[in-house]
């Protein structure tokens, strides 16, 4: 059996109704990314940043996984080889679709992080500036457990290990604009994996992929998953 690593980005959740980051207007839900998704922004204006993430967290209750999330969960359940879904997304749509072998490299909206005692814990409702840590009970020290620009993504050791072993790397719905995720295709290539991009349009790193499929994730991902499960091979062999 073969080993598959899948990277997902905001594009996989777009058809569920969640806005991607790099929309045509360059804003994320009306904000500049620097104003809401950096540690400096949080230090400067914690109320604005909390309001922003409280709204994103509340929005999760209004959206559902789409056919792309469902197809990846099916692949996870049925693929007997190693498989890891690495998502850059902070939504919970992969897990709600049933994916188990999943890792959130940019954190999760539904988790809080206490900067006083370093505990991380599930968080469902609004957080706001006055949130109290569930462990040390300090008030005002809980922030969204989200990896902001300038912070280190989570679980890089596990991701690197999976990429080292991968036979196939698939990138879905990501613009390839943000490292280190944007560099996974090259790491996988150096280790001898085949690589596939599924996106609405060519990403910034599209030239690095062996195979490219362009279209809505809700159509392209189920099609690809079906092919893989029928063929029991993650990718067709390279042309001779
Ligand atoms: N199907 C497939 N791809 C789509 C769809 C769709 N229905 N809709 C949009 N896309 C593609 C876009 O063409 C774009 O290339 O998804 C990509 C989304 O790119 P970004 O908005 O840049 O999102 P992402 O790549 O996930 O961003 C990476 O940047 O802001 C940070 O930490 C944040 O995790 C995020 C990271």
mmCIF file of C-alpha atoms and ligand atoms in Angstrom:
data_model
loop_
_atom_site.group_PDB
_atom_site.id
_atom_site.type_symbol
_atom_site.label_atom_id
_atom_site.label_comp_id
_atom_site.label_asym_id
_atom_site.label_seq_id
_atom_site.Cartn_x
_atom_site.Cartn_y
_atom_site.Cartn_z
ATOM 1 C CA UNK A 1 0.000 0.000 0.000
ATOM 2 C CA UNK A 2 1.108 3.501 -0.702
ATOM 3 C CA UNK A 3 1.449 6.582 1.453
ATOM 4 C CA UNK A 4 -0.556 9.713 0.762
ATOM 5 C CA UNK A 5 -0.157 13.210 2.226
ATOM 6 C CA UNK A 6 -2.912 15.723 1.449
ATOM 7 C CA UNK A 7 -2.606 19.453 2.098
ATOM 8 C CA UNK A 8 -5.822 21.471 2.141
ATOM 9 C CA UNK A 9 -6.439 25.220 2.173
ATOM 10 C CA UNK A 10 -9.291 27.686 2.232
ATOM 11 C CA UNK A 11 -10.441 26.673 -1.270
ATOM 12 C CA UNK A 12 -11.791 23.341 0.007
ATOM 13 C CA UNK A 13 -14.187 25.166 2.339
ATOM 14 C CA UNK A 14 -15.180 27.900 -0.141
ATOM 15 C CA UNK A 15 -18.210 25.994 -1.444
ATOM 16 C CA UNK A 16 -19.374 25.469 2.137
ATOM 17 C CA UNK A 17 -19.685 29.254 2.348
ATOM 18 C CA UNK A 18 -16.436 30.230 4.097
ATOM 19 C CA UNK A 19 -14.518 33.015 2.409
ATOM 20 C CA UNK A 20 -10.965 32.320 1.236
ATOM 21 C CA UNK A 21 -8.156 34.598 2.409
ATOM 22 C CA UNK A 22 -6.956 36.047 -0.852
ATOM 23 C CA UNK A 23 -10.237 37.104 -2.412
ATOM 24 C CA UNK A 24 -10.251 39.588 -5.287
ATOM 25 C CA UNK A 25 -10.529 42.582 -2.951
ATOM 26 C CA UNK A 26 -7.429 41.437 -1.000
ATOM 27 C CA UNK A 27 -9.415 41.531 2.242
ATOM 28 C CA UNK A 28 -10.427 38.706 4.570
ATOM 29 C CA UNK A 29 -14.045 39.228 5.623
ATOM 30 C CA UNK A 30 -13.514 42.980 5.223
ATOM 31 C CA UNK A 31 -10.208 43.165 7.107
ATOM 32 C CA UNK A 32 -6.572 43.398 6.124
ATOM 33 C CA UNK A 33 -4.884 40.184 7.278
ATOM 34 C CA UNK A 34 -2.260 42.236 9.147
ATOM 35 C CA UNK A 35 -5.006 43.846 11.256
ATOM 36 C CA UNK A 36 -6.497 40.591 12.527
ATOM 37 C CA UNK A 37 -4.044 37.723 12.035
ATOM 38 C CA UNK A 38 -0.754 38.777 13.578
ATOM 39 C CA UNK A 39 0.480 38.793 17.195
ATOM 40 C CA UNK A 40 1.152 42.535 16.761
ATOM 41 C CA UNK A 41 -2.487 43.144 15.837
ATOM 42 C CA UNK A 42 -3.586 41.234 18.947
ATOM 43 C CA UNK A 43 -1.247 43.248 21.179
ATOM 44 C CA UNK A 44 -2.462 46.498 19.612
ATOM 45 C CA UNK A 45 -6.195 45.832 19.527
ATOM 46 C CA UNK A 46 -7.257 42.614 21.270
ATOM 47 C CA UNK A 47 -10.935 43.573 21.148
ATOM 48 C CA UNK A 48 -10.914 43.814 17.340
ATOM 49 C CA UNK A 49 -9.059 40.498 16.975
ATOM 50 C CA UNK A 50 -11.357 38.707 19.442
ATOM 51 C CA UNK A 51 -14.453 40.134 17.724
ATOM 52 C CA UNK A 52 -13.129 38.931 14.389
ATOM 53 C CA UNK A 53 -12.432 35.361 15.556
ATOM 54 C CA UNK A 54 -15.631 35.228 17.624
ATOM 55 C CA UNK A 55 -17.514 35.997 14.397
ATOM 56 C CA UNK A 56 -15.554 33.336 12.453
ATOM 57 C CA UNK A 57 -16.279 30.790 15.239
ATOM 58 C CA UNK A 58 -20.000 31.653 15.241
ATOM 59 C CA UNK A 59 -20.077 31.274 11.441
ATOM 60 C CA UNK A 60 -19.036 27.621 11.780
ATOM 61 C CA UNK A 61 -22.518 26.903 13.093
ATOM 62 C CA UNK A 62 -24.024 28.087 9.806
ATOM 63 C CA UNK A 63 -21.955 25.993 7.378
ATOM 64 C CA UNK A 64 -21.646 22.317 6.522
ATOM 65 C CA UNK A 65 -18.918 20.122 5.017
ATOM 66 C CA UNK A 66 -19.181 19.888 1.234
ATOM 67 C CA UNK A 67 -18.604 16.986 -1.153
ATOM 68 C CA UNK A 68 -14.822 17.546 -1.111
ATOM 69 C CA UNK A 69 -14.579 17.162 2.679
ATOM 70 C CA UNK A 70 -16.826 14.100 2.490
ATOM 71 C CA UNK A 71 -14.717 12.508 -0.244
ATOM 72 C CA UNK A 72 -11.481 12.993 1.725
ATOM 73 C CA UNK A 73 -13.109 11.474 4.816
ATOM 74 C CA UNK A 74 -14.106 8.486 2.686
ATOM 75 C CA UNK A 75 -10.549 8.154 1.410
ATOM 76 C CA UNK A 76 -9.281 8.326 4.987
ATOM 77 C CA UNK A 77 -11.683 5.567 6.036
ATOM 78 C CA UNK A 78 -10.998 3.286 3.075
ATOM 79 C CA UNK A 79 -7.336 3.809 2.247
ATOM 80 C CA UNK A 80 -5.304 1.004 3.844
ATOM 81 C CA UNK A 81 -1.939 2.696 3.349
ATOM 82 C CA UNK A 82 -0.646 5.578 5.405
ATOM 83 C CA UNK A 83 -2.543 8.806 4.946
ATOM 84 C CA UNK A 84 -2.363 12.234 6.541
ATOM 85 C CA UNK A 85 -4.592 15.220 5.831
ATOM 86 C CA UNK A 86 -2.737 18.389 6.780
ATOM 87 C CA UNK A 87 -5.090 21.334 6.762
ATOM 88 C CA UNK A 88 -4.207 25.005 6.905
ATOM 89 C CA UNK A 89 -7.855 25.676 7.687
ATOM 90 C CA UNK A 90 -8.995 26.620 11.163
ATOM 91 C CA UNK A 91 -12.577 25.455 10.528
ATOM 92 C CA UNK A 92 -13.807 22.030 11.644
ATOM 93 C CA UNK A 93 -15.308 20.851 8.354
ATOM 94 C CA UNK A 94 -12.851 17.974 7.794
ATOM 95 C CA UNK A 95 -13.638 16.431 11.164
ATOM 96 C CA UNK A 96 -17.372 17.033 10.782
ATOM 97 C CA UNK A 97 -17.189 15.105 7.505
ATOM 98 C CA UNK A 98 -15.552 12.253 9.439
ATOM 99 C CA UNK A 99 -11.813 12.608 8.699
ATOM 100 C CA UNK A 100 -9.659 11.057 11.430
ATOM 101 C CA UNK A 101 -6.085 11.158 10.167
ATOM 102 C CA UNK A 102 -6.074 14.944 10.269
ATOM 103 C CA UNK A 103 -3.819 17.651 11.592
ATOM 104 C CA UNK A 104 -4.467 21.423 11.844
ATOM 105 C CA UNK A 105 -1.132 23.098 11.153
ATOM 106 C CA UNK A 106 -2.557 26.637 11.613
ATOM 107 C CA UNK A 107 -4.602 25.889 14.734
ATOM 108 C CA UNK A 108 -8.354 25.684 15.258
ATOM 109 C CA UNK A 109 -11.150 28.186 15.793
ATOM 110 C CA UNK A 110 -12.709 25.830 18.328
ATOM 111 C CA UNK A 111 -9.711 25.900 20.636
ATOM 112 C CA UNK A 112 -8.319 28.437 23.067
ATOM 113 C CA UNK A 113 -4.767 28.891 24.283
ATOM 114 C CA UNK A 114 -3.917 30.368 27.684
ATOM 115 C CA UNK A 115 -0.704 32.374 27.354
ATOM 116 C CA UNK A 116 -0.346 32.412 31.172
ATOM 117 C CA UNK A 117 -0.157 28.636 31.750
ATOM 118 C CA UNK A 118 0.274 27.424 28.130
ATOM 119 C CA UNK A 119 -2.794 25.149 28.299
ATOM 120 C CA UNK A 120 -4.836 24.537 25.147
ATOM 121 C CA UNK A 121 -8.479 23.484 25.325
ATOM 122 C CA UNK A 122 -11.706 23.250 23.372
ATOM 123 C CA UNK A 123 -13.689 26.507 23.128
ATOM 124 C CA UNK A 124 -17.146 26.699 21.594
ATOM 125 C CA UNK A 125 -18.781 30.121 22.080
ATOM 126 C CA UNK A 126 -17.480 33.680 22.052
ATOM 127 C CA UNK A 127 -14.086 34.178 23.686
ATOM 128 C CA UNK A 128 -13.664 37.932 24.064
ATOM 129 C CA UNK A 129 -11.040 39.750 26.084
ATOM 130 C CA UNK A 130 -12.285 38.602 29.493
ATOM 131 C CA UNK A 131 -12.177 34.841 28.825
ATOM 132 C CA UNK A 132 -10.945 32.797 31.778
ATOM 133 C CA UNK A 133 -8.513 29.904 31.365
ATOM 134 C CA UNK A 134 -10.157 26.529 31.966
ATOM 135 C CA UNK A 135 -6.961 25.297 33.674
ATOM 136 C CA UNK A 136 -5.274 28.086 35.684
ATOM 137 C CA UNK A 137 -8.409 30.284 35.788
ATOM 138 C CA UNK A 138 -6.447 33.438 34.894
ATOM 139 C CA UNK A 139 -8.768 35.997 33.327
ATOM 140 C CA UNK A 140 -7.850 37.841 30.133
ATOM 141 C CA UNK A 141 -5.049 35.506 29.079
ATOM 142 C CA UNK A 142 -6.906 33.274 26.645
ATOM 143 C CA UNK A 143 -6.405 33.836 22.907
ATOM 144 C CA UNK A 144 -7.654 31.922 19.878
ATOM 145 C CA UNK A 145 -5.440 28.869 19.299
ATOM 146 C CA UNK A 146 -4.648 30.083 15.797
ATOM 147 C CA UNK A 147 -1.218 30.304 14.192
ATOM 148 C CA UNK A 148 -0.886 33.924 13.103
ATOM 149 C CA UNK A 149 1.572 35.363 10.590
ATOM 150 C CA UNK A 150 5.023 35.312 12.141
ATOM 151 C CA UNK A 151 4.224 32.329 14.391
ATOM 152 C CA UNK A 152 5.427 28.744 14.018
ATOM 153 C CA UNK A 153 2.941 26.278 12.478
ATOM 154 C CA UNK A 154 2.032 23.240 14.573
ATOM 155 C CA UNK A 155 3.269 19.665 14.227
ATOM 156 C CA UNK A 156 5.985 20.358 11.652
ATOM 157 C CA UNK A 157 7.951 17.277 12.813
ATOM 158 C CA UNK A 158 4.981 15.009 12.106
ATOM 159 C CA UNK A 159 4.352 16.680 8.761
ATOM 160 C CA UNK A 160 8.007 16.379 7.728
ATOM 161 C CA UNK A 161 8.035 12.699 8.682
ATOM 162 C CA UNK A 162 4.897 12.053 6.607
ATOM 163 C CA UNK A 163 6.341 13.947 3.617
ATOM 164 C CA UNK A 164 9.579 11.933 3.857
ATOM 165 C CA UNK A 165 7.547 8.739 3.458
ATOM 166 C CA UNK A 166 5.003 9.970 0.938
ATOM 167 C CA UNK A 167 4.437 8.285 -2.406
ATOM 168 C CA UNK A 168 1.875 10.905 -3.330
ATOM 169 C CA UNK A 169 1.413 14.505 -2.228
ATOM 170 C CA UNK A 170 -1.860 16.231 -3.111
ATOM 171 C CA UNK A 171 -2.505 19.938 -2.598
ATOM 172 C CA UNK A 172 -6.157 21.034 -2.606
ATOM 173 C CA UNK A 173 -7.606 24.556 -2.561
ATOM 174 C CA UNK A 174 -4.558 26.509 -1.538
ATOM 175 C CA UNK A 175 -2.934 29.472 -3.253
ATOM 176 C CA UNK A 176 0.604 28.377 -2.415
ATOM 177 C CA UNK A 177 1.301 31.838 -1.039
ATOM 178 C CA UNK A 178 2.140 30.967 2.561
ATOM 179 C CA UNK A 179 5.182 29.003 3.724
ATOM 180 C CA UNK A 180 6.044 26.481 5.015
ATOM 181 C CA UNK A 181 2.947 24.779 3.509
ATOM 182 C CA UNK A 182 3.733 26.219 0.070
ATOM 183 C CA UNK A 183 7.061 24.348 0.150
ATOM 184 C CA UNK A 184 5.629 20.890 0.901
ATOM 185 C CA UNK A 185 5.387 20.107 -2.821
ATOM 186 C CA UNK A 186 9.130 20.548 -3.212
ATOM 187 C CA UNK A 187 9.958 18.478 -0.123
ATOM 188 C CA UNK A 188 7.722 15.687 -1.412
ATOM 189 C CA UNK A 189 9.288 15.905 -4.870
ATOM 190 C CA UNK A 190 12.834 15.688 -3.462
ATOM 191 C CA UNK A 191 11.795 12.536 -1.607
ATOM 192 C CA UNK A 192 10.524 10.957 -4.822
ATOM 193 C CA UNK A 193 6.763 11.385 -4.356
ATOM 194 C CA UNK A 194 4.389 12.097 -7.237
ATOM 195 C CA UNK A 195 2.522 15.370 -6.777
ATOM 196 C CA UNK A 196 -0.953 16.544 -7.739
ATOM 197 C CA UNK A 197 -2.580 19.960 -7.470
ATOM 198 C CA UNK A 198 -6.378 20.309 -7.346
ATOM 199 C CA UNK A 199 -7.467 23.944 -7.310
ATOM 200 C CA UNK A 200 -9.825 26.376 -8.956
ATOM 201 C CA UNK A 201 -6.917 27.939 -10.841
ATOM 202 C CA UNK A 202 -3.152 27.417 -11.014
ATOM 203 C CA UNK A 203 -1.584 28.219 -7.636
ATOM 204 C CA UNK A 204 1.633 30.179 -7.229
ATOM 205 C CA UNK A 205 3.548 26.889 -7.113
ATOM 206 C CA UNK A 206 1.619 25.093 -9.839
ATOM 207 C CA UNK A 207 4.729 24.458 -11.960
ATOM 208 C CA UNK A 208 6.152 22.220 -9.228
ATOM 209 C CA UNK A 209 3.335 19.640 -9.550
ATOM 210 C CA UNK A 210 3.486 16.553 -11.767
ATOM 211 C CA UNK A 211 -0.249 16.661 -12.405
ATOM 212 C CA UNK A 212 -2.771 19.531 -12.156
ATOM 213 C CA UNK A 213 -6.533 19.469 -12.140
ATOM 214 C CA UNK A 214 -8.495 22.707 -12.171
ATOM 215 C CA UNK A 215 -12.119 23.092 -11.144
ATOM 216 C CA UNK A 216 -14.294 23.385 -8.026
ATOM 217 C CA UNK A 217 -13.069 21.150 -5.183
ATOM 218 C CA UNK A 218 -16.579 19.712 -4.695
ATOM 219 C CA UNK A 219 -16.331 18.187 -8.181
ATOM 220 C CA UNK A 220 -12.628 17.461 -8.632
ATOM 221 C CA UNK A 221 -11.916 15.911 -5.229
ATOM 222 C CA UNK A 222 -14.707 13.263 -5.278
ATOM 223 C CA UNK A 223 -13.683 12.352 -8.848
ATOM 224 C CA UNK A 224 -10.045 11.896 -7.838
ATOM 225 C CA UNK A 225 -10.920 9.936 -4.678
ATOM 226 C CA UNK A 226 -13.114 7.581 -6.675
ATOM 227 C CA UNK A 227 -10.261 6.970 -9.130
ATOM 228 C CA UNK A 228 -7.797 6.249 -6.324
ATOM 229 C CA UNK A 229 -10.101 3.854 -4.506
ATOM 230 C CA UNK A 230 -11.032 1.978 -7.666
ATOM 231 C CA UNK A 231 -7.461 1.751 -8.948
ATOM 232 C CA UNK A 232 -5.963 1.161 -5.461
ATOM 233 C CA UNK A 233 -3.168 3.343 -6.802
ATOM 234 C CA UNK A 234 -2.861 6.983 -5.770
ATOM 235 C CA UNK A 235 -1.814 8.254 -9.194
ATOM 236 C CA UNK A 236 -1.519 7.005 -12.682
ATOM 237 C CA UNK A 237 2.109 6.182 -13.550
ATOM 238 C CA UNK A 238 4.156 8.917 -15.200
ATOM 239 C CA UNK A 239 4.188 8.900 -19.016
ATOM 240 C CA UNK A 240 7.096 6.889 -20.486
HETATM 241 N N1 LIG B 1 -12.373 24.783 -5.263
HETATM 242 C C1 LIG B 1 -11.010 24.689 -5.327
HETATM 243 N N2 LIG B 1 -10.200 25.737 -5.091
HETATM 244 C C2 LIG B 1 -10.765 26.915 -4.784
HETATM 245 C C3 LIG B 1 -12.161 27.086 -4.696
HETATM 246 C C4 LIG B 1 -12.980 25.949 -4.954
HETATM 247 N N3 LIG B 1 -14.317 26.007 -4.899
HETATM 248 N N4 LIG B 1 -12.415 28.383 -4.370
HETATM 249 C C5 LIG B 1 -11.233 28.984 -4.276
HETATM 250 N N5 LIG B 1 -10.221 28.116 -4.514
HETATM 251 C C6 LIG B 1 -8.770 28.358 -4.499
HETATM 252 C C7 LIG B 1 -8.368 29.750 -4.917
HETATM 253 O O1 LIG B 1 -8.212 29.816 -6.335
HETATM 254 C C8 LIG B 1 -7.036 29.918 -4.176
HETATM 255 O O2 LIG B 1 -5.950 29.470 -4.983
HETATM 256 O O3 LIG B 1 -8.342 28.214 -3.167
HETATM 257 C C9 LIG B 1 -7.188 29.002 -2.959
HETATM 258 C C10 LIG B 1 -7.352 29.725 -1.640
HETATM 259 O O4 LIG B 1 -6.201 30.450 -1.379
HETATM 260 P P1 LIG B 1 -6.034 31.369 -0.087
HETATM 261 O O5 LIG B 1 -7.234 32.222 0.080
HETATM 262 O O6 LIG B 1 -4.723 32.048 -0.198
HETATM 263 O O7 LIG B 1 -6.057 30.323 1.131
HETATM 264 P P2 LIG B 1 -4.893 29.385 1.681
HETATM 265 O O8 LIG B 1 -3.975 28.994 0.585
HETATM 266 O O9 LIG B 1 -5.545 28.336 2.473
HETATM 267 O O10 LIG B 1 -4.139 30.364 2.653
HETATM 268 C C11 LIG B 1 -3.041 29.868 3.384
HETATM 269 O O11 LIG B 1 -2.753 31.896 4.591
HETATM 270 O O12 LIG B 1 -3.907 33.658 5.541
HETATM 271 C C12 LIG B 1 -3.172 32.521 5.799
HETATM 272 O O13 LIG B 1 -3.144 31.122 7.669
HETATM 273 C C13 LIG B 1 -3.950 31.526 6.581
HETATM 274 O O14 LIG B 1 -4.149 29.147 6.325
HETATM 275 C C14 LIG B 1 -4.132 30.382 5.630
HETATM 276 C C15 LIG B 1 -2.927 30.506 4.729
#
